[in-house]
Structures are given as structure tokens and as C-alpha cells.
XYZ file of C-alpha atoms in Angstrom:
466
model
C -0.160 -0.014 -0.007
C 1.301 3.496 -0.875
C 0.676 6.754 1.180
C 1.832 10.282 0.624
C 1.790 13.283 2.907
C 2.655 16.897 2.762
C 3.365 19.256 5.616
C 1.746 22.299 4.016
C -1.321 22.014 2.104
C -2.129 24.393 -0.699
C -5.660 24.826 -2.070
C -5.380 25.472 -5.795
C -7.846 25.470 -8.458
C -5.729 26.215 -11.643
C -2.071 26.189 -12.186
C -0.667 28.516 -14.882
C 2.679 29.865 -15.270
C 4.042 32.967 -13.836
C 4.714 36.370 -15.336
C 4.728 39.757 -13.504
C 4.017 42.284 -15.725
C 1.621 44.744 -14.376
C 0.827 46.230 -10.807
C -1.477 44.076 -8.621
C -5.108 45.172 -8.564
C -6.181 42.199 -7.046
C -8.253 41.257 -3.966
C -7.930 38.710 -1.084
C -10.052 39.001 1.990
C -8.616 37.508 5.212
C -10.984 35.246 7.200
C -9.304 33.912 10.123
C -6.143 32.566 11.901
C -6.626 29.759 14.684
C -3.790 28.471 16.993
C -3.995 24.818 18.162
C -2.100 21.588 18.768
C -2.553 20.040 15.311
C -4.342 20.513 11.868
C -6.686 17.698 10.349
C -8.321 17.247 6.855
C -12.061 17.083 7.154
C -12.898 16.742 3.443
C -11.316 17.350 0.113
C -9.074 20.397 0.596
C -10.897 21.616 3.618
C -8.736 21.656 6.720
C -9.388 22.726 10.501
C -7.313 23.073 13.566
C -7.245 20.665 16.421
C -7.169 21.576 19.947
C -7.954 25.030 19.520
C -6.715 27.276 22.394
C -4.656 30.109 23.666
C -2.931 28.415 26.719
C -0.405 25.626 25.524
C 1.884 23.251 27.296
C 5.583 22.888 26.820
C 4.895 19.555 25.379
C 2.470 20.651 22.647
C 3.167 21.437 19.197
C 2.075 24.924 18.377
C 0.193 24.892 14.923
C -1.417 27.801 13.024
C -4.167 27.727 10.432
C -4.764 30.775 8.360
C -7.847 31.048 5.954
C -7.887 33.486 3.097
C -10.844 33.629 0.632
C -12.514 35.687 -2.283
C -9.275 35.709 -4.093
C -9.458 37.749 -7.628
C -6.947 39.179 -9.930
C -3.842 37.910 -7.967
C -0.809 36.370 -9.626
C 0.835 35.067 -6.411
C 0.591 35.610 -2.737
C 2.329 34.314 0.570
C 1.314 34.176 4.099
C 3.946 34.935 7.041
C 3.624 33.713 10.458
C 5.720 35.498 13.336
C 5.809 34.272 16.992
C 7.769 36.826 19.597
C 8.190 36.748 23.135
C 10.829 38.243 25.346
C 13.528 35.876 24.187
C 11.923 34.334 20.809
C 11.505 35.705 17.451
C 10.616 32.981 14.894
C 9.367 33.110 11.366
C 7.749 30.654 9.179
C 6.438 31.074 5.567
C 3.988 29.503 3.529
C 4.509 28.200 -0.083
C 4.058 30.919 -2.699
C 0.567 30.510 -3.972
C 0.005 31.181 -7.777
C -3.597 31.825 -8.791
C -2.111 33.441 -11.784
C -5.236 35.988 -12.072
C -7.855 33.100 -11.696
C -10.475 33.296 -8.877
C -10.019 31.148 -5.990
C -12.783 30.805 -3.630
C -10.596 29.890 -0.449
C -7.047 28.831 0.695
C -5.977 26.951 3.814
C -2.247 27.374 4.838
C -0.805 26.073 8.147
C 2.517 25.585 9.583
C 3.954 24.006 12.796
C 6.254 25.837 15.006
C 6.926 23.035 17.091
C 7.391 22.840 20.913
C 7.709 26.140 22.338
C 9.296 27.178 25.802
C 7.512 28.568 28.843
C 6.381 32.377 28.354
C 3.851 34.993 26.878
C 3.840 35.064 23.154
C 2.228 36.978 20.387
C 1.463 35.542 16.976
C 1.258 37.852 13.874
C 0.036 36.797 10.522
C 1.181 38.772 7.439
C 0.167 38.703 3.967
C 2.015 39.598 0.777
C 0.375 39.778 -2.659
C 2.265 40.060 -6.139
C 5.855 41.032 -4.164
C 4.285 43.716 -2.248
C 5.261 44.435 1.368
C 3.875 42.042 4.023
C 0.730 43.527 5.586
C -0.313 42.318 9.129
C -3.895 40.876 8.860
C -4.163 39.474 12.298
C -2.521 39.523 15.725
C -3.092 37.122 18.863
C -1.624 36.510 22.375
C -1.035 33.075 23.824
C 1.057 31.657 26.597
C 3.114 28.319 26.946
C 3.518 26.863 30.535
C 4.503 23.402 31.998
C 1.212 23.014 34.349
C -1.538 23.334 31.771
C -4.113 20.374 31.820
C -4.508 19.227 28.463
C -6.548 16.042 29.370
C -9.507 17.647 27.655
C -10.220 15.741 24.481
C -11.396 18.766 22.208
C -13.643 16.078 20.522
C -10.904 14.912 17.969
C -9.451 11.981 19.654
C -6.216 13.834 21.006
C -5.286 13.274 24.746
C -1.762 14.408 25.235
C -1.578 13.332 29.109
C -2.889 9.616 28.256
C -0.212 7.157 27.972
C -0.847 5.005 24.869
C 0.094 1.350 25.478
C -0.085 -0.467 22.130
C -0.266 -4.131 22.180
C -0.740 -5.502 18.596
C -0.702 -9.176 19.524
C 1.093 -9.940 16.389
C 4.269 -11.798 15.147
C 6.171 -8.537 14.274
C 7.572 -5.328 16.024
C 6.798 -2.134 14.570
C 9.221 -1.626 11.926
C 10.409 0.624 8.821
C 13.157 1.422 6.848
C 14.592 4.867 6.347
C 15.598 5.365 2.745
C 16.712 9.020 2.117
C 16.203 12.749 2.540
C 16.618 14.992 -0.187
C 16.517 18.773 -0.756
C 15.401 21.162 -3.351
C 13.091 24.141 -4.483
C 10.214 21.854 -5.038
C 8.471 18.679 -4.944
C 6.955 17.081 -8.017
C 3.687 15.328 -6.729
C 2.078 14.353 -10.303
C 2.652 10.730 -9.990
C 3.020 8.046 -7.331
C 6.776 8.407 -6.998
C 7.475 11.954 -5.594
C 10.656 13.545 -6.309
C 12.449 16.827 -5.791
C 12.520 19.155 -8.496
C 15.632 21.466 -9.055
C 17.679 19.374 -6.396
C 20.237 21.275 -4.473
C 22.039 21.732 -1.041
C 22.892 25.554 -1.569
C 19.989 27.825 -1.586
C 19.337 31.573 -1.793
C 17.816 33.682 1.069
C 15.095 34.284 -1.282
C 14.280 30.313 -1.776
C 11.900 28.245 0.115
C 13.897 25.210 1.269
C 11.693 21.725 0.383
C 12.655 18.391 1.704
C 11.406 15.034 0.770
C 11.770 12.270 2.969
C 11.232 8.576 2.037
C 10.377 5.639 4.286
C 9.779 1.874 3.099
C 8.545 -1.151 4.207
C 6.388 0.091 7.021
C 4.807 -2.843 8.801
C 2.882 -3.481 12.172
C 3.016 0.516 12.832
C -0.092 2.018 14.079
C 1.117 5.390 13.804
C 4.085 7.450 12.897
C 5.335 11.121 12.781
C 8.316 12.932 11.078
C 10.204 15.881 12.565
C 12.930 18.114 11.255
C 14.933 20.333 13.428
C 17.373 23.006 11.665
C 20.551 23.985 13.547
C 22.794 26.644 12.433
C 26.571 26.742 12.677
C 26.638 27.511 16.251
C 24.571 24.611 16.936
C 21.418 26.738 17.957
C 18.193 25.334 16.785
C 16.576 27.823 14.751
C 13.443 26.156 13.198
C 11.566 23.068 14.096
C 8.737 21.218 11.709
C 6.672 18.301 12.612
C 4.175 16.459 10.480
C 0.859 15.350 11.107
C 0.370 11.961 12.820
C -0.122 9.273 10.057
C -2.014 6.052 10.696
C -1.282 2.795 8.915
C -3.153 1.053 11.466
C -0.783 -1.977 11.300
C -1.449 -2.483 7.746
C 1.721 -2.825 5.390
C 2.844 0.264 3.506
C 5.355 -0.357 0.895
C 6.694 3.232 0.920
C 5.623 6.711 2.229
C 6.786 10.096 1.027
C 6.819 12.973 3.494
C 7.143 16.555 2.004
C 7.920 19.396 4.063
C 8.569 23.154 3.215
C 11.300 24.719 5.842
C 10.620 28.243 4.343
C 13.405 30.832 4.122
C 16.566 31.161 5.992
C 19.165 33.784 6.453
C 22.619 33.529 4.981
C 24.797 30.810 6.748
C 25.575 27.046 7.086
C 22.680 24.689 8.384
C 22.033 21.228 9.439
C 18.841 19.491 9.154
C 18.172 16.832 11.590
C 15.536 14.308 10.556
C 13.625 12.286 13.264
C 10.890 9.601 13.201
C 8.595 8.567 15.979
C 6.578 5.323 15.894
C 3.333 4.544 17.948
C 3.677 7.572 20.179
C 6.938 6.503 21.409
C 10.257 8.713 21.341
C 11.911 10.444 18.448
C 14.665 8.656 16.898
C 17.102 10.394 14.508
C 17.445 9.070 11.026
C 19.640 11.489 9.175
C 21.744 14.736 9.224
C 21.889 16.711 6.164
C 23.895 19.807 5.531
C 23.001 22.790 3.441
C 24.071 26.371 3.099
C 22.206 29.589 2.297
C 23.805 32.533 0.448
C 22.769 36.259 -0.058
C 22.037 35.982 -3.951
C 22.995 39.797 -4.618
C 26.787 39.235 -3.117
C 27.386 35.596 -3.548
C 25.901 34.171 -6.633
C 26.719 30.420 -7.309
C 24.647 30.180 -10.415
C 24.847 31.926 -13.730
C 21.761 33.618 -14.939
C 19.550 31.354 -17.019
C 16.636 32.164 -19.435
C 15.182 31.215 -22.702
C 14.364 33.746 -25.323
C 11.077 32.693 -26.828
C 10.079 35.032 -29.305
C 9.382 38.820 -30.319
C 6.237 39.380 -32.506
C 4.637 42.656 -33.816
C 0.980 43.773 -34.278
C -1.163 46.926 -33.890
C -3.104 45.855 -30.973
C -1.825 44.223 -27.396
C -4.205 41.601 -26.027
C -4.462 41.150 -22.280
C -5.464 37.350 -21.686
C -5.874 37.609 -17.962
C -3.447 37.792 -15.111
C -0.022 38.698 -16.326
C -0.562 36.842 -19.756
C -0.371 38.987 -22.985
C -0.567 38.398 -26.518
C -1.040 39.921 -30.045
C -4.241 39.731 -31.763
C -3.003 38.932 -35.120
C 0.878 39.075 -35.223
C 1.994 40.523 -38.582
C 4.998 42.341 -40.183
C 2.888 44.593 -42.636
C 1.367 47.928 -41.346
C -0.135 50.985 -42.777
C 0.888 54.382 -41.574
C -2.590 54.894 -39.715
C -1.930 51.998 -37.523
C 0.215 51.892 -34.129
C 3.092 49.197 -34.516
C 3.192 47.338 -31.127
C 6.083 44.669 -30.258
C 5.794 41.901 -27.776
C 8.642 40.131 -26.574
C 8.400 36.946 -24.459
C 11.232 35.255 -22.182
C 10.879 31.933 -20.469
C 12.517 29.722 -17.752
C 14.191 32.697 -15.980
C 16.395 31.346 -13.242
C 18.910 32.828 -10.950
C 18.337 36.308 -12.348
C 18.157 39.305 -10.117
C 17.100 42.025 -12.416
C 16.169 42.150 -16.197
C 15.307 44.723 -18.722
C 14.127 44.570 -22.355
C 14.637 47.498 -24.890
C 13.118 47.683 -28.318
C 14.964 50.037 -31.169
C 13.113 50.801 -34.312
C 15.436 51.587 -37.260
C 13.884 53.449 -40.055
C 14.588 52.028 -43.469
C 16.622 49.526 -41.735
C 19.881 51.901 -40.751
C 18.566 55.128 -39.062
C 17.823 54.710 -35.348
C 14.246 56.088 -35.193
C 13.015 55.537 -31.535
C 14.093 53.533 -28.601
C 11.897 52.143 -26.046
C 13.047 50.662 -22.830
C 10.707 48.599 -20.376
C 10.723 49.071 -16.619
C 13.208 46.874 -14.677
C 11.803 43.670 -13.769
C 12.861 42.025 -10.261
C 12.850 38.354 -10.114
C 15.377 38.636 -7.274
C 16.736 35.122 -7.845
C 13.306 33.576 -7.887
C 12.238 31.205 -10.814
C 9.952 32.899 -13.238
C 8.309 30.740 -15.866
C 8.007 33.517 -18.339
C 7.926 37.231 -18.593
C 6.357 39.619 -21.026
C 7.621 43.159 -22.168
C 6.042 45.058 -24.857
C 6.494 48.424 -26.667
C 4.112 50.650 -28.665
C 5.863 52.758 -31.128
C 2.531 54.433 -32.330
C 2.323 55.383 -36.050
C 5.321 54.979 -38.027
C 6.536 56.703 -41.413
C 6.142 54.553 -44.528
C 9.290 52.555 -45.194
C 11.013 49.210 -44.854
C 12.249 49.157 -41.240
C 14.023 46.964 -38.579
C 13.297 46.400 -34.876
C 16.218 45.207 -32.611
C 15.411 43.447 -29.290
C 18.170 43.693 -26.433
C 18.004 42.229 -23.104
C 20.026 43.739 -19.945
C 20.658 41.007 -17.129
C 21.711 42.165 -13.707
C 22.742 45.514 -14.745
C 25.138 44.100 -17.445
C 25.565 45.324 -20.816
C 22.677 45.100 -23.168
C 22.768 41.988 -25.300
C 21.106 41.823 -28.759
C 18.513 38.817 -28.947
C 16.804 39.380 -32.304
C 15.994 41.493 -35.034
C 12.778 41.592 -36.953
C 11.518 43.470 -40.149
C 8.476 45.399 -40.801
C 7.034 46.941 -43.754
C 4.750 50.095 -43.363
C 2.846 51.659 -46.458
C 1.292 54.934 -46.826
C -2.303 54.906 -46.026
C -3.121 57.492 -48.309
C -1.674 55.748 -51.510
C -4.123 52.798 -51.388
C -5.995 52.585 -54.776
C -9.260 51.561 -53.262
C -11.751 53.895 -51.736
C -10.428 55.723 -48.738
C -13.420 55.177 -46.457
C -13.449 51.282 -47.060
C -10.193 49.519 -46.242
C -9.627 45.967 -48.136
C -10.541 43.377 -45.947
C -11.451 39.834 -46.114
C -11.253 36.824 -43.685
C -10.146 33.396 -45.247
C -12.646 30.576 -44.005
C -11.747 27.218 -45.387
C -11.310 25.288 -48.668
C -13.160 21.730 -49.011
C -13.041 18.871 -51.479
C -15.713 16.692 -52.519
C -18.018 14.983 -55.157
C -20.450 17.890 -55.678
C -21.283 21.491 -54.666
C -24.551 22.765 -53.758
C -24.900 26.688 -53.134
C -27.655 28.747 -51.861
C -27.273 32.553 -51.635
C -29.351 34.849 -49.226
C -28.897 38.566 -49.447
C -29.297 40.466 -46.450
C -28.616 44.124 -46.115
C -25.947 44.086 -48.847
C -24.052 41.246 -47.027
C -23.997 37.857 -48.950
C -23.927 34.493 -47.087
C -22.782 31.324 -49.195
C -23.624 27.997 -47.544
C -22.061 24.879 -49.353
């Protein structure tokens, strides 16, 4: 039997590529932030908090569940949770959610801060949309002590002071095999065998660090749980993340993948320690993994990468929703009474801090007539699947012209990407009636054994049906 699990649950309706072009005019409504001892899946992509409270024990895991809804015309957004006390300041980030302008009814996002020391705390929830600053949407106070009575069941079958004594009466002791842990920028969940996408052990300060753990041959296990702790070079724990409890219920599981998002870390060297707990026993460390995090702007390990897709021209730019743009009818032949619009597409943009596109129009192919430069785009080292930049040269004199396309990466020198040729004809020299431009639309050509035709005239328009 196979089983798959994820620490952070994302409510996603549509997956489309990412492309920042316009300022955000979207909307997200904040519904709630709840605190509890765990999170459970109630149905589909719906989740709720388990053991909701404001007083916690030092033995409790501190979970936070945030709900946002009515998400409209937003390319991407992220939720940040911050807990502070007199001696604690810890931040966890959600994944970057990407509606790409589509409507999302609601999203559930949760994090696990692990076990906390005694004290009085404040939890603040922040929301950032389309690379805007993080705006505080909620603030709650809570406390952690060593004497809180958690015998109350909260109607979710959790009893933290109860001593579980599992007696399975079978021929085997609980057993599993730890296979590996992998780190990278993402996890592919499109098939049964999960894998890490863009695997690496060196990360940027802007990266969300993803891990994937594989366990195999899980047998005679009632329940298990996985925990990861992150330690800095001074051996101080800076982050702790614990999965939900999973229930094989003594059935044999061939393998299980556990996917975790550790969020962003500041610059430095870190160790990830992975633990497994079986049947509510003690955690046992199964692996130690070393990673490093660098500041992209000052310590770039990777060369900038991108693919130049194309540059097309037309007289009209079409907005297809979100940050997706296209040309209504790409062409290279224009009249002097038409605008000349140029659209350039880049794709697979990685390890790029800034980029800028420049379009230069050369009259009759040799004389620079007009130069238009895009605003500076700021991937900040993040992966962008594509990006559009356009220029509107307005009405251009008659002639045979060339448009050169340039790209500047990370404030380096301009690089020539492409040269396209266009022809502009004098509108007033057409032999047809000035007020009636030649126009037609090609429908089709068909073959057959015979043709029957009918013609209906209506208001001087003819319709032929074959």
C-alpha cells in the first residue's frame, strides 16, 4: 500500500505559468487565523484546527491555521507567521501560492512551530500579494506553560496526557526502513513516486527550502510522525517542523513520502536533523543533512539562465488575464494609420536578479528612429516561468524598417536577442476607396464530389452555404 503526505496544504484550482508585468489590482479577503495543537483534513482540500486554544503546554506542538478567501485578479501571494516573546523571534513562511489571476474561493495554509518554551507570546499573521510588502492581517496573544491540563479531548481524539500502550498481538515488532532525504526548490507530486524538483544543497536567502523524506517497508505500525529541526553553525536550533500523525493502522505500507517546506533561512551554514516517531514513542534521529544559504546579490553561485521565446509585432496588444499577454493578429506589414506594437516573451528565467528589455526601431533599416525601454523587472533570484515586455511605437512613417530586441541581465551590458523586419505602407496611396479598407477573412477550402449553393442577400451582405 502507498501513502503520501505533505506538511503544508495548498488549495489550488488552476496552475498556470508566472509572469509579472502589471501592478497588482487584485483582492484577497482575510477570514481567520487559529491556534491549536494540530491540523486535520476534514474533506477534500478543507482543513480545521485541532485542540484550538490560547494556553499551551511545553509538550504541545504549536500549529497555526490561516484562511483567506475571495481571491481575485492576484498573480501570487504568500502568508508569513511570526511569533515573538521576550527571548523568541521566529518566522515561518507558507509556499508561494499562484492563482495567476484566476478566481480562488478559499485557501487554507498552516505551519507548525513545534514545541515552545514557557512564556507569553504574540502571533502575528502577514499577507503579501504580487511582491508587495507584508501587511499584518491578524495579531493574537497566547501563553506556554508546563502545568496546563490538556486532558480535555477537544472532540478530536487527542489526549496528550494519556499514556498510550499499544499491544498489537502480532508476530512482528513495529518496523520501517529509512531510505533518504532530499532537498531542493520544489516537490513533484504528479505521480506516485514523488521526487524533488531542482535538487540542491545550496540555497538563496529568497528560496523556500523543500525537503522530501522516503520511508519504506512500514509494517505493524499503528502511527508514525516525522520531525525536522534546523541548526545553525553555532548548533542553535533555529527552526522545528513536525508532520501530522499518520495511521497505517498495522497495515503494510510499501513506501511513504513526507514533503516539508522549511521556508526561507538567512545566510549561513545549516544542519537539518530528521527524526521519526513510531506509535507515540520517542523520536529517533534517522539522518543529518548539511545545507548552506547565501545572499544572492553578493554571492551568486549560479549563472543567470533564461530562454528567449520570440518577439512578434501587431497593431493591438491583448491582455489574456493575469499577467498573460498576446498579440491579436501578429503581422509584419502595417499602414501609416496603424500603431506598431512589439511584444517579447522570455521563459524559464532562473538565478536572475534584474532584467530589462529594449526595443529599437531603425528607419529604413539603418537610421535609429525611436528607442523604447521596459521598466526593470525584479525576479530577485526566484524562478519565473515566463515574462512579457511590450513597446508601442505608435504610428510609424512608410518604409522598410527593422526592430532590434535587446536584453540586460543584472545591470550588465545590453545583449542583442533578435532583429525583426516590418513594412509600413502609406495609407493614402491605396487605390481603393479611402473610407473602405480592403478586408477579408479566409474561412476554408473543402473537397468533395459535388457542390450545392444557396445565396441569401440581407442588407447587402451575402452568405454562401455549401
